[in-house]
Amino acid sequence: MEPFEPEDFWRAIILYGLNTATYKIALAQCLISYGEGHQTDIPLDVLARDFFVLYRKRLEADRPQLVLPDRLTVMERIVRLERLGKINEDQAIERVAREAFGDVLPRFHTVSDKALPMSFYHFDGRTLHLTDELFDLFGNGPKREHLKDETGSRWDLLEAAFSLRRERWSLTNDIRQFYLEKGYARTDITHTRPVLNGYQHGRCFYCGDVMDNDEVHVDHVIPRQLVQHDELWNLVLAHRFCNLQKNDALPDAVYIEKLIARNEHFIASNHPIKQTLIRELGASPEARRKAVLRVYHDAELVIGVTWQGIRGYRPDTDPLLHKFNQLWKTIPHSSR
Ligand SMILES: [Zn+2]
């Protein structure tokens, strides 16, 4: 096996391990410039100043530096205070020296909970003493532009990943708010039973088995707590047992496909319920499918798919679904 070079360890630090914030990358950028400048001992306040300048530049674009969507890193807070004029630059740098390095200086050489067998610096609590390994990489010999590029890209990548997560986070809050604000008055849904049963032929929507009359429950496929309504397109009949198993969870997508097929079956049959479904979901099969999938996707973002279904349920052997699918095929393509 080839011996490991300092470059291998450097790349492990930059590319691997769990980066929940960008501190390691910022420290790496400082180390690169110290190596190139042949500085061997870096006092903490010098590091703090360089760190602060780096982050202030970085945060001009307000890109998040932490994986947690609703928190700020120490650096984000300090830069913000300085920007608002609550503290001046010297105070900001003092705070960076005091607060920002507690994790990153002792842990820089740790990757996935393993300490690497070499170091690019030693820290005595006041000063960073840089090692020959760092100068091998950045001080002497050929320029390692690829390592510099890699470090910069990694910072971009982490910020982009944190931003995505943040958007998703605020999106789910918006969705939750949207459904909750629509309000919800509990209505009696027992009258839907005969209609629904006409199309389930006494079989449970979730397991496909026959139901006895006294164990039939009306169930909201996408949980009522989220949709906040009792619209017919989302109601099915299920065993009491299956209904309780599912509870307020969001079922697997196979059941959503089955629900869409069920609704199209209603509409194709010209049952009076047809107009209700068209009003609720739309005039064309595509519009209705989109409407159902949109609510399902919203629900997925908010609560996730939390119920895989009755164990052993297989859509390909479900007689009811089979029937719906046959029907689906008979609908001419132009009217879909
Ligand atoms: Zn069942």
CSV table of N, CA and C in Angstrom, one decimal, residues 188-206 211 213 216-221 230-238 258-259 262-263 265-266 269 271-274 276-277 280 320 323-324:
chain,number,residue,atom,x,y,z
A,188,ASP,N,-70.2,15.2,9.7
A,188,ASP,CA,-70.5,13.8,9.8
A,188,ASP,C,-70.2,13.2,8.4
A,189,ILE,N,-69.4,12.2,8.4
A,189,ILE,CA,-69.0,11.5,7.2
A,189,ILE,C,-69.6,10.1,7.0
A,190,THR,N,-70.5,9.8,7.9
A,190,THR,CA,-71.0,8.4,7.8
A,190,THR,C,-71.9,8.2,6.6
A,191,HIS,N,-72.5,9.3,6.1
A,191,HIS,CA,-73.3,9.2,4.9
A,191,HIS,C,-72.5,8.8,3.7
A,192,THR,N,-71.2,8.9,3.7
A,192,THR,CA,-70.4,8.6,2.5
A,192,THR,C,-70.3,7.1,2.4
A,193,ARG,N,-70.6,6.3,3.5
A,193,ARG,CA,-70.3,4.9,3.5
A,193,ARG,C,-70.9,4.1,2.3
A,194,PRO,N,-72.2,4.3,2.1
A,194,PRO,CA,-72.8,3.5,1.0
A,194,PRO,C,-72.2,3.8,-0.3
A,195,VAL,N,-71.9,5.1,-0.6
A,195,VAL,CA,-71.3,5.5,-1.9
A,195,VAL,C,-70.0,4.8,-2.0
A,196,LEU,N,-69.1,4.9,-1.0
A,196,LEU,CA,-67.8,4.4,-1.0
A,196,LEU,C,-67.9,2.9,-1.1
A,197,ASN,N,-68.8,2.3,-0.4
A,197,ASN,CA,-68.8,0.8,-0.4
A,197,ASN,C,-69.2,0.3,-1.8
A,198,GLY,N,-70.1,1.1,-2.5
A,198,GLY,CA,-70.5,0.7,-3.8
A,198,GLY,C,-69.3,0.4,-4.7
A,199,TYR,N,-68.2,1.0,-4.4
A,199,TYR,CA,-67.0,0.9,-5.2
A,199,TYR,C,-65.9,0.1,-4.6
A,200,GLN,N,-66.1,-0.3,-3.4
A,200,GLN,CA,-65.1,-1.2,-2.8
A,200,GLN,C,-65.6,-2.6,-2.6
A,201,HIS,N,-66.9,-2.8,-2.9
A,201,HIS,CA,-67.5,-4.1,-2.8
A,201,HIS,C,-67.2,-4.8,-1.5
A,202,GLY,N,-67.3,-4.1,-0.4
A,202,GLY,CA,-67.1,-4.7,0.9
A,202,GLY,C,-65.7,-5.1,1.2
A,203,ARG,N,-64.7,-4.5,0.4
A,203,ARG,CA,-63.3,-4.8,0.7
A,203,ARG,C,-62.6,-3.6,1.3
A,204,CYS,N,-61.6,-3.9,2.1
A,204,CYS,CA,-60.8,-2.9,2.8
A,204,CYS,C,-59.9,-2.2,1.8
A,205,PHE,N,-59.8,-0.9,1.9
A,205,PHE,CA,-58.9,-0.2,0.9
A,205,PHE,C,-57.5,-0.5,1.2
A,206,TYR,N,-57.1,-0.8,2.4
A,206,TYR,CA,-55.7,-1.0,2.7
A,206,TYR,C,-55.2,-2.4,2.5
A,211,MET,N,-64.6,-7.1,4.4
A,211,MET,CA,-64.9,-6.5,5.7
A,211,MET,C,-66.3,-6.9,6.1
A,213,ASN,N,-69.7,-5.9,8.2
A,213,ASN,CA,-70.4,-4.6,8.3
A,213,ASN,C,-70.0,-3.8,9.6
A,216,VAL,N,-66.4,-1.6,9.7
A,216,VAL,CA,-66.0,-0.7,8.6
A,216,VAL,C,-65.8,0.7,9.2
A,217,HIS,N,-64.7,1.2,8.9
A,217,HIS,CA,-64.4,2.6,9.2
A,217,HIS,C,-64.2,3.5,8.0
A,218,VAL,N,-64.7,4.7,8.1
A,218,VAL,CA,-64.3,5.7,7.0
A,218,VAL,C,-63.0,6.3,7.4
A,219,ASP,N,-62.1,6.3,6.4
A,219,ASP,CA,-60.7,6.8,6.7
A,219,ASP,C,-60.3,7.9,5.8
A,220,HIS,N,-59.6,8.9,6.3
A,220,HIS,CA,-58.9,9.9,5.4
A,220,HIS,C,-57.6,9.3,5.0
A,221,VAL,N,-57.4,9.1,3.7
A,221,VAL,CA,-56.1,8.5,3.3
A,221,VAL,C,-55.0,9.5,3.6
A,230,ASP,N,-63.1,17.0,4.9
A,230,ASP,CA,-63.6,15.7,4.7
A,230,ASP,C,-64.0,15.5,3.2
A,231,GLU,N,-63.3,16.1,2.3
A,231,GLU,CA,-63.7,15.9,0.9
A,231,GLU,C,-63.6,14.4,0.5
A,232,LEU,N,-64.6,14.1,-0.4
A,232,LEU,CA,-64.8,12.7,-0.7
A,232,LEU,C,-63.6,12.0,-1.4
A,233,TRP,N,-62.9,12.8,-2.2
A,233,TRP,CA,-61.8,12.2,-2.9
A,233,TRP,C,-60.8,11.5,-2.0
A,234,ASN,N,-60.7,12.0,-0.8
A,234,ASN,CA,-59.7,11.5,0.2
A,234,ASN,C,-60.3,10.5,1.2
A,235,LEU,N,-61.5,10.1,1.0
A,235,LEU,CA,-62.1,9.1,2.0
A,235,LEU,C,-62.2,7.7,1.4
A,236,VAL,N,-61.9,6.7,2.2
A,236,VAL,CA,-62.1,5.3,1.8
A,236,VAL,C,-62.6,4.6,3.0
A,237,LEU,N,-63.1,3.3,2.7
A,237,LEU,CA,-63.5,2.4,3.8
A,237,LEU,C,-62.4,1.4,4.1
A,238,ALA,N,-62.2,1.2,5.4
A,238,ALA,CA,-61.2,0.3,5.8
A,238,ALA,C,-61.6,-0.5,7.0
A,258,LYS,N,-53.6,4.2,-5.8
A,258,LYS,CA,-54.9,3.4,-5.8
A,258,LYS,C,-56.0,4.4,-5.6
A,259,LEU,N,-55.8,5.4,-4.8
A,259,LEU,CA,-56.8,6.4,-4.5
A,259,LEU,C,-57.2,7.2,-5.8
A,262,ARG,N,-59.2,5.0,-7.9
A,262,ARG,CA,-60.5,4.8,-7.4
A,262,ARG,C,-61.4,6.0,-7.8
A,263,ASN,N,-60.8,7.2,-7.7
A,263,ASN,CA,-61.6,8.4,-8.0
A,263,ASN,C,-62.0,8.5,-9.5
A,265,HIS,N,-62.4,6.0,-11.3
A,265,HIS,CA,-63.5,4.9,-11.4
A,265,HIS,C,-64.8,5.6,-11.1
A,266,PHE,N,-64.9,6.3,-10.0
A,266,PHE,CA,-66.1,7.0,-9.7
A,266,PHE,C,-66.6,7.9,-10.9
A,269,SER,N,-68.0,6.3,-14.0
A,269,SER,CA,-69.2,5.6,-13.8
A,269,SER,C,-70.4,6.5,-13.9
A,271,HIS,N,-71.7,8.2,-11.7
A,271,HIS,CA,-72.4,8.3,-10.4
A,271,HIS,C,-72.6,9.8,-10.1
A,272,PRO,N,-73.7,10.1,-9.4
A,272,PRO,CA,-73.9,11.6,-9.0
A,272,PRO,C,-72.6,12.2,-8.3
A,273,ILE,N,-71.9,11.3,-7.7
A,273,ILE,CA,-70.7,11.8,-6.9
A,273,ILE,C,-69.6,12.4,-7.9
A,274,LYS,N,-69.8,12.0,-9.1
A,274,LYS,CA,-68.8,12.5,-10.2
A,274,LYS,C,-68.7,14.0,-10.1
A,276,THR,N,-69.2,16.1,-7.6
A,276,THR,CA,-68.5,16.5,-6.4
A,276,THR,C,-67.0,16.3,-6.6
A,277,LEU,N,-66.6,15.2,-7.2
A,277,LEU,CA,-65.1,14.9,-7.3
A,277,LEU,C,-64.5,15.9,-8.3
A,280,GLU,N,-64.1,19.1,-6.6
A,280,GLU,CA,-63.0,19.1,-5.6
A,280,GLU,C,-61.6,19.1,-6.2
A,320,LEU,N,-59.1,-5.3,-6.3
A,320,LEU,CA,-59.8,-4.0,-6.5
A,320,LEU,C,-58.9,-3.1,-7.4
A,323,LYS,N,-58.8,-4.1,-10.9
A,323,LYS,CA,-60.0,-3.7,-11.6
A,323,LYS,C,-59.9,-2.2,-12.0
A,324,PHE,N,-59.5,-1.4,-11.1
A,324,PHE,CA,-59.3,0.0,-11.4
A,324,PHE,C,-58.4,0.2,-12.6
